[in-house]
Coordinates of C-alpha atoms in Angstrom, one line a residue:
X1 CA -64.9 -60.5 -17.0
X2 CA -63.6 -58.1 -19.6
X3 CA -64.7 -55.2 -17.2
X4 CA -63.0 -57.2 -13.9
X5 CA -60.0 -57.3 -16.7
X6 CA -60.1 -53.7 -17.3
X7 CA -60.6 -52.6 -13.9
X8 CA -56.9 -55.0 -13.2
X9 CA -55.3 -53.1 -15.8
X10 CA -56.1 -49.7 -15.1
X11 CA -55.0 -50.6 -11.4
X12 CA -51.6 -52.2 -12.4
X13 CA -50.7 -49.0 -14.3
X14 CA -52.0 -46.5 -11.6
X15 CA -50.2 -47.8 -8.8
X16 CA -47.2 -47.7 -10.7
X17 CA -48.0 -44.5 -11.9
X18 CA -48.7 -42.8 -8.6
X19 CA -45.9 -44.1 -7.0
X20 CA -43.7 -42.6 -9.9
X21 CA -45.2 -39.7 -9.4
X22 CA -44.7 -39.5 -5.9
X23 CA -40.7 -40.2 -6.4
X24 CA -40.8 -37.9 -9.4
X25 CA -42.7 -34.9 -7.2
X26 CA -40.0 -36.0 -4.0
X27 CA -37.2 -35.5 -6.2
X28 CA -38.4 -32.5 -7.8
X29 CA -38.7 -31.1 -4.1
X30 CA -35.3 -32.0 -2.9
X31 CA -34.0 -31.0 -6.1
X32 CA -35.6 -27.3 -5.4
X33 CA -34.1 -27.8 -1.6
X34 CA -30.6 -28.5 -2.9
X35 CA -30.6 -25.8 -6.0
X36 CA -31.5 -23.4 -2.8
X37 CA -28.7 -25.0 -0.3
X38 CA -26.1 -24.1 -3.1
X39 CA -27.2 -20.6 -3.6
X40 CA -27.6 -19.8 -0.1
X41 CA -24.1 -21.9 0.3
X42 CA -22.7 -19.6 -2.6
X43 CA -23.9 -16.6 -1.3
X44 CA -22.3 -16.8 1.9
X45 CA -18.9 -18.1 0.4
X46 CA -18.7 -15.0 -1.2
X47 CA -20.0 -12.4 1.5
X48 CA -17.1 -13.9 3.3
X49 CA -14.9 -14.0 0.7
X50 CA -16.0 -10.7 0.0
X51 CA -15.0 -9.6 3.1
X52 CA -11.6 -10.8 3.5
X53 CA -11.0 -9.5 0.4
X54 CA -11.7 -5.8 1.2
X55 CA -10.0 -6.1 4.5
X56 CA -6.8 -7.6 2.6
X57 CA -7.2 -4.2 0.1
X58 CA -7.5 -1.9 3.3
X59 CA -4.6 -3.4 5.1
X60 CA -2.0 -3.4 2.1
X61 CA -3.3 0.6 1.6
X62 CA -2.2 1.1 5.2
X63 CA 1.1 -1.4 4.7
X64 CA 1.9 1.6 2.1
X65 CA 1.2 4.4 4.5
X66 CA 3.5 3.1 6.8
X67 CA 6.2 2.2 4.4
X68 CA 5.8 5.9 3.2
X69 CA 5.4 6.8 7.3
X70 CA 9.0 5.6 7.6
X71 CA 9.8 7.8 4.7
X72 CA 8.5 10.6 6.6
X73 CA 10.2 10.0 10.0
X74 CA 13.5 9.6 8.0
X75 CA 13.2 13.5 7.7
X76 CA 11.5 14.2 10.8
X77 CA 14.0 12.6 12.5
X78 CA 17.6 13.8 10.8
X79 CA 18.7 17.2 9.9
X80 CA 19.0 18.7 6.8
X81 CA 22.4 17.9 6.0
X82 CA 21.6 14.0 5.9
X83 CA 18.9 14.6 3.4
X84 CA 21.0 13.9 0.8
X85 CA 21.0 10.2 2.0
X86 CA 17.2 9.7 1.1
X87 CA 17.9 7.4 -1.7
X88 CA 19.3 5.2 0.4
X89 CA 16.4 4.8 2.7
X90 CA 14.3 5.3 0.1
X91 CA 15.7 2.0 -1.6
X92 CA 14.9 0.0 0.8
X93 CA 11.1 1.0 1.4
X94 CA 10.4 1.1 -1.9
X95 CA 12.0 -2.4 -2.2
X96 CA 9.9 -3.7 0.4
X97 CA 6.7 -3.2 -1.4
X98 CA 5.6 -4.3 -4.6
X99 CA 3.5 -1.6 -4.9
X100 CA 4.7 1.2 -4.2
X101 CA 6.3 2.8 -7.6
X102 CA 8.9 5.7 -5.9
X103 CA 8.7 8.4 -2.9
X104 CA 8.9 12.0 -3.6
X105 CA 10.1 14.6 -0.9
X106 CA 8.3 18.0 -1.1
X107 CA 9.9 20.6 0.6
X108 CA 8.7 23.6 1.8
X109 CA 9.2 26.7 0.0
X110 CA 8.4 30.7 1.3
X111 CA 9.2 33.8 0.3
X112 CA 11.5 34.0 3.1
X113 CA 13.5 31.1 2.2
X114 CA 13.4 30.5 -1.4
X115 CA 16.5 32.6 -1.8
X116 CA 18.7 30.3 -0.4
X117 CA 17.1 27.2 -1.1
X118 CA 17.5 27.5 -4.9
X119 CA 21.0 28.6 -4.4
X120 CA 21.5 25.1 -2.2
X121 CA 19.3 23.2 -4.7
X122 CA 21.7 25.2 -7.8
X123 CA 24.8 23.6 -6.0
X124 CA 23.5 20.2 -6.7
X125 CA 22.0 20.6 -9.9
X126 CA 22.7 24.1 -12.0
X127 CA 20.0 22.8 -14.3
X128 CA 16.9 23.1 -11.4
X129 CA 14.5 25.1 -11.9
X130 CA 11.1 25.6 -10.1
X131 CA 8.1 25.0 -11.8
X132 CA 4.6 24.1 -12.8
X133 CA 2.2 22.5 -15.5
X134 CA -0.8 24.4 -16.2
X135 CA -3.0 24.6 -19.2
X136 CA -0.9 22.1 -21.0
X137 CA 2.1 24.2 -20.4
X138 CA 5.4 24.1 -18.7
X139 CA 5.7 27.0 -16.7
X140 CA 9.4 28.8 -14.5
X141 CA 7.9 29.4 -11.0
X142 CA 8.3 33.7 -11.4
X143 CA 9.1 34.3 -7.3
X144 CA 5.4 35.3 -7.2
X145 CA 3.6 33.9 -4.2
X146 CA 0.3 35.8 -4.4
X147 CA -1.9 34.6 -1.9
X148 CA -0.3 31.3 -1.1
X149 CA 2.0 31.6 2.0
X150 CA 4.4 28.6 0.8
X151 CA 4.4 25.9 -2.4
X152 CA 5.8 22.4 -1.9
X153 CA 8.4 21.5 -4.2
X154 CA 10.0 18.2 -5.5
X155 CA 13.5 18.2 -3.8
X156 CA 14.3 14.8 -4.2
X157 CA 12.9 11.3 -5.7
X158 CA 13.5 7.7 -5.6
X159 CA 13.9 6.1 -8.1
X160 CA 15.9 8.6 -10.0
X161 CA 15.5 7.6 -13.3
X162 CA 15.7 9.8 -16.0
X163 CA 12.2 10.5 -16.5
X164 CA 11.6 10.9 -12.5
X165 CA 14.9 13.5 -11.9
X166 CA 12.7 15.8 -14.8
X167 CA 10.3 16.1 -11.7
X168 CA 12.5 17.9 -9.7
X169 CA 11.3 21.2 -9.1
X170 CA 8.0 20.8 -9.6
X171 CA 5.4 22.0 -7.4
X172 CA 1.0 22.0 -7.6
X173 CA -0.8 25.3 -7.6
X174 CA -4.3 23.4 -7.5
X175 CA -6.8 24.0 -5.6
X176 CA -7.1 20.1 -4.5
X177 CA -3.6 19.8 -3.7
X178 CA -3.9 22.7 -1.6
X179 CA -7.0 21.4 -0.1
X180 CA -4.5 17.8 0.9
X181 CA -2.0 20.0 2.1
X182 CA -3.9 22.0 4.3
X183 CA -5.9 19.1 5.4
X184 CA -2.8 17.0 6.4
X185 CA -1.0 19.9 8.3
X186 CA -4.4 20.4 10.2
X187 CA -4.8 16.4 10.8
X188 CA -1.5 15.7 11.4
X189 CA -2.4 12.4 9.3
X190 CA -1.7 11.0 5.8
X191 CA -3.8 11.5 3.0
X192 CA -5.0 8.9 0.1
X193 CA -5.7 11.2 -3.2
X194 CA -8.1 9.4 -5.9
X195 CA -6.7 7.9 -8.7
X196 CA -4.6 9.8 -10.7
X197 CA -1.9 9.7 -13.9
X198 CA 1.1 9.7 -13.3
X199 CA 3.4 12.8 -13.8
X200 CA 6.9 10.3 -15.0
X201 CA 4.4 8.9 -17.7
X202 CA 4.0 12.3 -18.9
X203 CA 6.9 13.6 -18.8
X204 CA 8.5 10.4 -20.7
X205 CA 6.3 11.9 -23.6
X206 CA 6.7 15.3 -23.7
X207 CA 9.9 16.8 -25.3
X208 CA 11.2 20.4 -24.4
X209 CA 10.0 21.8 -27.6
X210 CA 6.9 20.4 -27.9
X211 CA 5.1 21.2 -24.6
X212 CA 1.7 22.0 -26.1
X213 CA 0.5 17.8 -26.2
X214 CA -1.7 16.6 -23.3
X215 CA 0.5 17.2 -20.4
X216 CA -0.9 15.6 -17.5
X217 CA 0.5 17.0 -13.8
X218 CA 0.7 15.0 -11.2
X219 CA -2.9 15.6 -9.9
X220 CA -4.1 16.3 -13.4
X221 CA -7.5 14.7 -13.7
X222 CA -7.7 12.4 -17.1
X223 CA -9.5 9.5 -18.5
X224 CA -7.0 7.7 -19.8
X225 CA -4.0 6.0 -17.1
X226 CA -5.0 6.5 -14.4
X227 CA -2.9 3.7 -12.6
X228 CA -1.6 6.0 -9.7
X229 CA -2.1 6.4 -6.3
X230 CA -0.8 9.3 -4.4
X231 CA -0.4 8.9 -0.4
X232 CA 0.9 12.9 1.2
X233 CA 2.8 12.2 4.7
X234 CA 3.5 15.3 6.7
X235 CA 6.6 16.1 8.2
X236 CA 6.9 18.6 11.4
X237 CA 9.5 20.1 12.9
X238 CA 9.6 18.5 16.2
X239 CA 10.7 21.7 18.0
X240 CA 8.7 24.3 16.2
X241 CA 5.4 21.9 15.3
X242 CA 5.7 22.9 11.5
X243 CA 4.8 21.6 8.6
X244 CA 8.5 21.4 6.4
X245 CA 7.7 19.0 3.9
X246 CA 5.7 16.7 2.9
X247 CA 6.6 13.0 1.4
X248 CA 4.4 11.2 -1.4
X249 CA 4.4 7.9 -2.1
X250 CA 3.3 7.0 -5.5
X251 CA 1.7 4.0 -5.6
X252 CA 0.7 1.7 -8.9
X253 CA -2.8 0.9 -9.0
X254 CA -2.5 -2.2 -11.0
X255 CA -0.7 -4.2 -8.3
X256 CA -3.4 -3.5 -6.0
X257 CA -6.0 -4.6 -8.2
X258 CA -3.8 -8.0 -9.9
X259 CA -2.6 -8.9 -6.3
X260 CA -5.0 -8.6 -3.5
X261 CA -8.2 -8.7 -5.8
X262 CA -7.8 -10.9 -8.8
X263 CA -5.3 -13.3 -6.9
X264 CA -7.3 -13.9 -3.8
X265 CA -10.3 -15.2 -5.0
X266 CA -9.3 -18.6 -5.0
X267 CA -11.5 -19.8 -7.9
X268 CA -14.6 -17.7 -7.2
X269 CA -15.4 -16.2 -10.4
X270 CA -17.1 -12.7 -9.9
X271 CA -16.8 -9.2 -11.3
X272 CA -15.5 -6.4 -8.8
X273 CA -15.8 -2.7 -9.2
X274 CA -14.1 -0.6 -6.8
X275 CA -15.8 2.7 -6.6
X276 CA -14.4 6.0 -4.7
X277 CA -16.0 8.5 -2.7
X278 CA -13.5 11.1 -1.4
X279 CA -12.5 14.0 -2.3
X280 CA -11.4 14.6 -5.8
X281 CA -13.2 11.4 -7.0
X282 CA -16.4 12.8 -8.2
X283 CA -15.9 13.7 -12.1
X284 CA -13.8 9.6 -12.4
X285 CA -15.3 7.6 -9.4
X286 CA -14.9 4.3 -10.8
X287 CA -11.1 3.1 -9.9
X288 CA -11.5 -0.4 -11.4
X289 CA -14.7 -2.1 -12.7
X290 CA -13.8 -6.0 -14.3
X291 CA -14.4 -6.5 -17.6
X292 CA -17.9 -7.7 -18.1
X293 CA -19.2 -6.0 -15.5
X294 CA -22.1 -4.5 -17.1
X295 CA -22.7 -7.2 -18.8
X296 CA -23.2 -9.7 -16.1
X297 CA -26.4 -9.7 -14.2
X298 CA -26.2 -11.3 -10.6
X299 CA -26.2 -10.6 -7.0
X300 CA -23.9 -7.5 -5.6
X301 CA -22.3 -7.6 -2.1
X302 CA -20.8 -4.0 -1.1
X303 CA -17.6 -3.5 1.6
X304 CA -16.2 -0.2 2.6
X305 CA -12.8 -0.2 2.6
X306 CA -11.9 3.0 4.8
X307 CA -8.6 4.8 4.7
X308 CA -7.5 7.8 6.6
X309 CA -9.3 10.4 4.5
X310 CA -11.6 8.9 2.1
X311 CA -13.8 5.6 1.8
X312 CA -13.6 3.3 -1.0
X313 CA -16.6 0.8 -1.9
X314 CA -16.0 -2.4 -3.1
X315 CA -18.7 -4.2 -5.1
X316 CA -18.7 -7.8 -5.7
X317 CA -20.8 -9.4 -8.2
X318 CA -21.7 -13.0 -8.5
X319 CA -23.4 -14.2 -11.7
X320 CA -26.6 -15.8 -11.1
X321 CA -25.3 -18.7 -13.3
X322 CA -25.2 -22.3 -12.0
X323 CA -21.8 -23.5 -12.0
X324 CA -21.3 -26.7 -13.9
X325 CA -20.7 -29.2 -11.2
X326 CA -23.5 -27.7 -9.1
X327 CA -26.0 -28.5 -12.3
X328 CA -24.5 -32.0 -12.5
X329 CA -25.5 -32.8 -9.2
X330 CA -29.2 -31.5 -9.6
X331 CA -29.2 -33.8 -13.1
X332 CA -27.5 -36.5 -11.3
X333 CA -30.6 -36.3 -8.4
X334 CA -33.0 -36.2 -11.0
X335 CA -32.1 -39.4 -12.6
X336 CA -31.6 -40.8 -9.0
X337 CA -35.0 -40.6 -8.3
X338 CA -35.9 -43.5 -6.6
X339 CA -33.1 -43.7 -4.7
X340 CA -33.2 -39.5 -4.0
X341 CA -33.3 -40.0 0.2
X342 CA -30.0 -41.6 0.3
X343 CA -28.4 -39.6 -2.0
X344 CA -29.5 -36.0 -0.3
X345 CA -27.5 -37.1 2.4
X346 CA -24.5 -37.2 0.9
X347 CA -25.2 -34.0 -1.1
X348 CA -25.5 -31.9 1.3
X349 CA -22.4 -33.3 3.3
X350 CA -20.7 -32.6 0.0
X351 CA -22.0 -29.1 -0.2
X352 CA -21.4 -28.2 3.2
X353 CA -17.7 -29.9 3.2
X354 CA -17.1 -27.6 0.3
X355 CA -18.2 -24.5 2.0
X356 CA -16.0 -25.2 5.4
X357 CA -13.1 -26.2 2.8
X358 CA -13.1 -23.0 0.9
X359 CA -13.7 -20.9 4.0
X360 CA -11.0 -22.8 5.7
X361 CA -8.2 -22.1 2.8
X362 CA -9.8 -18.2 2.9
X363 CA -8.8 -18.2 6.3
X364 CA -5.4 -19.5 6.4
X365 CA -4.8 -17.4 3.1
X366 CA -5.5 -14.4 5.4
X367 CA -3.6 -15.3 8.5
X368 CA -0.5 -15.5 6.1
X369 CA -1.2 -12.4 4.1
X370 CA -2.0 -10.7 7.9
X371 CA 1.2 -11.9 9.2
X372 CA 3.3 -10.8 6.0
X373 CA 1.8 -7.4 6.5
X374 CA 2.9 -7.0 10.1
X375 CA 6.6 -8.7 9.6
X376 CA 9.5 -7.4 8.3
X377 CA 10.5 -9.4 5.0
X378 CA 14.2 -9.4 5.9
X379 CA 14.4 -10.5 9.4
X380 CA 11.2 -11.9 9.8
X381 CA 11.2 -9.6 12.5
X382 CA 7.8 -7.3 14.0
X383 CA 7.7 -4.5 11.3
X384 CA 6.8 -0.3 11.9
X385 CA 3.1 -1.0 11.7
X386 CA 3.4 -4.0 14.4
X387 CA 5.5 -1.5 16.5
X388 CA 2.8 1.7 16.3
X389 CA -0.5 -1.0 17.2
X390 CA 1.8 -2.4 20.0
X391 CA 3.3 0.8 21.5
X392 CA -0.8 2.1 21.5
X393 CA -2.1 -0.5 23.0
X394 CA 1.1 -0.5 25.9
X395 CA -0.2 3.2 26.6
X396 CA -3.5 2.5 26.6
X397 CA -3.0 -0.3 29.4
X398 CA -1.7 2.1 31.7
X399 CA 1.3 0.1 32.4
X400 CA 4.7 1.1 33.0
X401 CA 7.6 0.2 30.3
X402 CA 10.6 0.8 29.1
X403 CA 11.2 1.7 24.9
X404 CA 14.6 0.7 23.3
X405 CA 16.3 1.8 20.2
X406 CA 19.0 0.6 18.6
X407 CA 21.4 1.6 15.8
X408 CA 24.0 -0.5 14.1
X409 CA 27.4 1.2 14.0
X410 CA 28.5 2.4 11.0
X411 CA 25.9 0.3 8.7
X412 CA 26.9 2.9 5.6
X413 CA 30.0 1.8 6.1
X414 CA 29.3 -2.0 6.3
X415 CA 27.3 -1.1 2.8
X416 CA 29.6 0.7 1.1
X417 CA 32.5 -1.5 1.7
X418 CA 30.5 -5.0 1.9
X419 CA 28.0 -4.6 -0.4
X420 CA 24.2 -4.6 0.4
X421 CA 24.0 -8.4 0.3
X422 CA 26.4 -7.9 3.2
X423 CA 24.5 -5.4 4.9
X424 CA 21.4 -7.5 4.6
X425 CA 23.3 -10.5 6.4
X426 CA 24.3 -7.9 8.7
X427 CA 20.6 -6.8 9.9
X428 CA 19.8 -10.6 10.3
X429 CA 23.2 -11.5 12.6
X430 CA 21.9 -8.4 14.8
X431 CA 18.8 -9.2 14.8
X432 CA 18.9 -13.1 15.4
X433 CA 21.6 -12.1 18.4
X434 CA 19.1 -9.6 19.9
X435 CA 16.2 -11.7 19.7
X436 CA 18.0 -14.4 21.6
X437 CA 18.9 -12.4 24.4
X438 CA 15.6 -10.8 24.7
X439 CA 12.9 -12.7 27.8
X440 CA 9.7 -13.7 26.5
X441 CA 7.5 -11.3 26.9
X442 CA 9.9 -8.7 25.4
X443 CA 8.8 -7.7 21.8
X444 CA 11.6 -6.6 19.4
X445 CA 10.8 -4.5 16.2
X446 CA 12.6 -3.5 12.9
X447 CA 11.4 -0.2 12.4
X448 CA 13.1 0.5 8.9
X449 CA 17.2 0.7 7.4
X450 CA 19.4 -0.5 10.6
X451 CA 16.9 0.9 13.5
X452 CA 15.4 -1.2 15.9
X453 CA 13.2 -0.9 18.7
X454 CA 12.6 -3.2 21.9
X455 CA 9.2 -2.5 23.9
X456 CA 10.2 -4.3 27.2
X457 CA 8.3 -4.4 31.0
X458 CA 11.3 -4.5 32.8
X459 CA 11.5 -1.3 34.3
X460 CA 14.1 -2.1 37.2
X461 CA 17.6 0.5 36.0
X462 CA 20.1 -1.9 37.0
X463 CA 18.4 -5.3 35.2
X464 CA 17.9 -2.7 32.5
X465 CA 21.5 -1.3 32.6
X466 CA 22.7 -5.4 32.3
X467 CA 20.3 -6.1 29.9
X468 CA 21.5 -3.7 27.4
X469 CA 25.1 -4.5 28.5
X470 CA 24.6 -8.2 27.3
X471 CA 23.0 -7.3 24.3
X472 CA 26.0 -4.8 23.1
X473 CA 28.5 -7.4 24.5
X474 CA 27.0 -10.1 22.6
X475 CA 26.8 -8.5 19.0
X476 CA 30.5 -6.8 19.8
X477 CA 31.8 -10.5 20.3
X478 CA 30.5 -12.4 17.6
X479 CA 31.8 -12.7 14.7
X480 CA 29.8 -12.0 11.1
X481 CA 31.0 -14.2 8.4
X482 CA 29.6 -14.2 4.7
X483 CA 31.6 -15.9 1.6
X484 CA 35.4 -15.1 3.2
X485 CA 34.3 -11.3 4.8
X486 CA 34.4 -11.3 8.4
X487 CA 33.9 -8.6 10.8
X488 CA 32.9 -7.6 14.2
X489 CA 29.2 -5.3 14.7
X490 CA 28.6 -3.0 17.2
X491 CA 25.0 -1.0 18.3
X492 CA 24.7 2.2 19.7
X493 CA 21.6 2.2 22.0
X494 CA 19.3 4.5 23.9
X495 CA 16.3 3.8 26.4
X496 CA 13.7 5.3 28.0
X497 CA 11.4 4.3 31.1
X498 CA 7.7 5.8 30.5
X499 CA 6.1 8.3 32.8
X500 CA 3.0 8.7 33.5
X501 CA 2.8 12.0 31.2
X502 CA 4.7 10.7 28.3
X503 CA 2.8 10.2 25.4
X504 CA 4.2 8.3 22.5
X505 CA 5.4 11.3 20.5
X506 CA 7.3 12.4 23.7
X507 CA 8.7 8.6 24.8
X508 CA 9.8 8.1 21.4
X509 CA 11.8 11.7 21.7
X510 CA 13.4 11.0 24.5
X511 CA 14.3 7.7 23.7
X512 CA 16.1 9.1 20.2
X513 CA 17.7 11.4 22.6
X514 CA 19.1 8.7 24.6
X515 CA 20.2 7.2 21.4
X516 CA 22.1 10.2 20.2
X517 CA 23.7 10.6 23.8
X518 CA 25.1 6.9 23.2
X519 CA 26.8 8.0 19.7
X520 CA 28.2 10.8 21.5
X521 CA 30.0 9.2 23.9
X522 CA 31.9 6.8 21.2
X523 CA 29.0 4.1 20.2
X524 CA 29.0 0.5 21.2
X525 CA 27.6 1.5 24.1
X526 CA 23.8 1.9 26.2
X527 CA 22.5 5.8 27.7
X528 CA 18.6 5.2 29.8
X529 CA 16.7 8.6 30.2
X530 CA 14.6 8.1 33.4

């Protein structure tokens, strides 16, 4: 009996032992298959986010380029005697991105021209001078070209601050400018330099008489602030196809890094380093590392952002810590155990309702940071960089069309006496009266200043000739009113129907021409090339 007792007691314990064991060696299972749900979860979260996130980086680089692209065509596109008004486009670029610190225009300078344009550059400033920094020294360009058949030389700036107008005059003799240069006027495309210092910062340090402290050019190579960016835009002559100048944008670093990096993450905490492998890039590769980086041990996800000339790597680390509501849900399933099959339900709806959450508020986070970058702030109208991807892909359809461009009338003038403010209000009355007018499938563009472009398929001269008649009738009859100023806009407009051997570079031509054949006949008025 005391054995038959025994034998009852051992078998009491066992079976509730065993099964126990069986829940505790069930949960410990689906507590491995959930730890390895919210890694693989967490992983792909951030290859995703990882992703948008280089792509964001890529597309505000190229938002720049065209900001400083408009820069460009502002010479291009004028003569030299309206130059002078650079500041005044350049105002408004530079105000439309937050990045983007001020835009330089580098002119071209030979020994058969340098003659007269210091004498022209003496009647603005009798205090310009051209020169150099080398070897920590400030150095009066001597009228010596050697072997270089031209230098490029700061004509103008934006912003002219103090410390920027002491830039004037100065122009790179190394080798890796020469090399951007030279590879721009053979590209025909912008460059992206590495990072760099800035020349301003320098220059806000060093006095006239004590020249001999680290002076740091504007593609001098140094460890310590390097927040710039430099982006080189060519500009040609249309009629001869050369090179006369070049525009730089210089863009700060730090807002690329704060803004489309550290801002878009959204909560997921991981270090980046952003490494560069262009030209120039080889002696200070790393353009931003967060801090810790070295530090943290985890998994690294790699994207390639790629500009026009170079290629930057951007490399995301995730620690391979658990967060702390991910570890209280594998404690919380642990002390569930008996009841661990309902619960793993729930757990992993909850883990993959997180995932579609946080890839859903990625996505929208995009579309509006997409849409920003291809719409103009002011008008909410298509911006330059919408205009260039549609015009391509028009041309690359095969289609017939016919490109529009318009000027407002005047629009200095509306400035100067109305104020800016004014101005502004004056862009959005055109631009809300144009759109109206406009058919559905017509696509109107701010291209920059008071210039705007409609890319329309009505190719028909007569429904062209009233279309354009309605839309310089309309804006000539209505009234702009903004706190007790009134007045009365008028456009001057030109159009062009493509041909079959037009290109864009030639369309765009003869459309300008168009343009300029309206002005000449007294504005408020339309001229079509066919």
């Amino acid at each position: 009996m005391p054995y038959l007792n025994l034998r009852s007691v051992t078998r009491l314990k066992l079976v509730p032992l065993i099964v126990s064991m069986m829940v505790l060696l069930l949960t410990v299972i689906l507590v491995f298959v959930i730890n390895r749900i919210q890694t693989n979860n967490q992983q792909a979260v951030l290859e995703s986010a990882a992703s948008r996130q280089a792509d964001l980086l890529r597309d505000q680089v190229n938002s720049d380029i065209d900001f400083i692209g408009s820069a460009a065509n502002f010479f291009q596109s004028s003569s030299p005697s309206n130059w002078s008004n650079f500041d005044l486009f350049a105002k408004e670029v530079v105000g439309s991105s937050k990045s983007l610190m001020s835009l330089q225009w580098l002119q071209k300078v030979t020994p058969e021209n340098i003659d007269n344009f210091i004498k022209l550059e003496k009647n603005i400033s009798s205090n310009f001078n051209i020169y150099t920094i080398t070897k920590n020294e400030k150095l009066k360009f001597n009228g010596n070209f050697s072997d270089i058949p031209a230098i490029y030389v700061v004509t103008d700036i934006y912003p002219r601050t103090k410390y920027n107008l002491d830039i004037l005059g100065y122009y790179s003799i190394s080798q890796r400018t020469q090399y951007f240069f030279d590879n721009i006027r053979t590209t025909k495309q912008p460059n992206v330099s590495d990072s760099v210092s800035i020349l301003s910062d320098t220059l806000a340090s060093i006095t006239n008489d004590d020249l001999n402290k680290d002076a740091i050019t504007i593609d001098t190579h140094h460890k310590k602030n390097k927040r710039g960016l430099l982006i080189d835009y060519p500009v040609f002559n249309l009629d001869s196809n050369e090179m006369i100048g070049v525009v730089v944008g210089v863009v700060d670093l730090t807002v690329y890094m704060n803004s489309v990096i550290q801002h878009s993450l959204n909560g997921i905490h991981s270090k980046i380093k952003i490494i560069d492998t262009g030209i120039g890039s080889k002696d200070f590769p790393i353009m931003y590392k967060s801090k810790g980086w070295d530090l943290t041990k985890g998994t690294i996800f790699t994207r390639k952002v790629t500009l026009p000339n170079r290629v930057w790597l951007v490399e995301f680390k995730q620690a391979n810590e658990k967060q702390e509501q991910d570890l209280w849900v594998l404690v919380g399933i642990a002390c569930a155990g008996v009841i661990i099959s309902v619960l793993v339900y729930f757990i992993v709806a909850f883990q993959r309702g997180e995932k579609e959450r946080i890839e859903a508020q990625l996505k929208l986070k995009t579309k509006e940071l997409q849409f920003l970058v291809n719409r103009d702030v002011l008008t909410k109208l298509r911006n330059r960089r919408s205009f260039n991807q549609y015009i391509d892909k028009m041309f690359s359809r095969e289609t017939t069309f016919t490109l529009i461009s318009i000027d407002i009338d005047k629009f200095k003038s509306i400035n100067d006496n109305y104020g800016h403010v004014f101005g502004d209000q004056a862009l959005i009355h055109v631009a809300t009266i144009v759109h109206g007018l406009l058919a559905k499938e017509d696509k109107l563009f701010r291209l920059g200043g008071d210039e705007f472009s409609i890319i329309t398929q009505q190719i028909n001269v007569p429904e062209v000739e009233q279309m354009l008649f309605k839309i310089c009738h309309a804006v000539n009859n209505t009234i702009l009113r903004y706190k007790g100023d009134e007045i009365y806009c008028s456009l001057s407009i030109g159009a062009a129907i493509s041909h079959d051997d037009d290109d864009v570079e030639t369309l765009m031509t003869r459309t300008d021409n168009a343009l300029y054949e309206s002005k000449k006949k007294g504005r408020n008025c339309f001229f079509i090339s066919l």
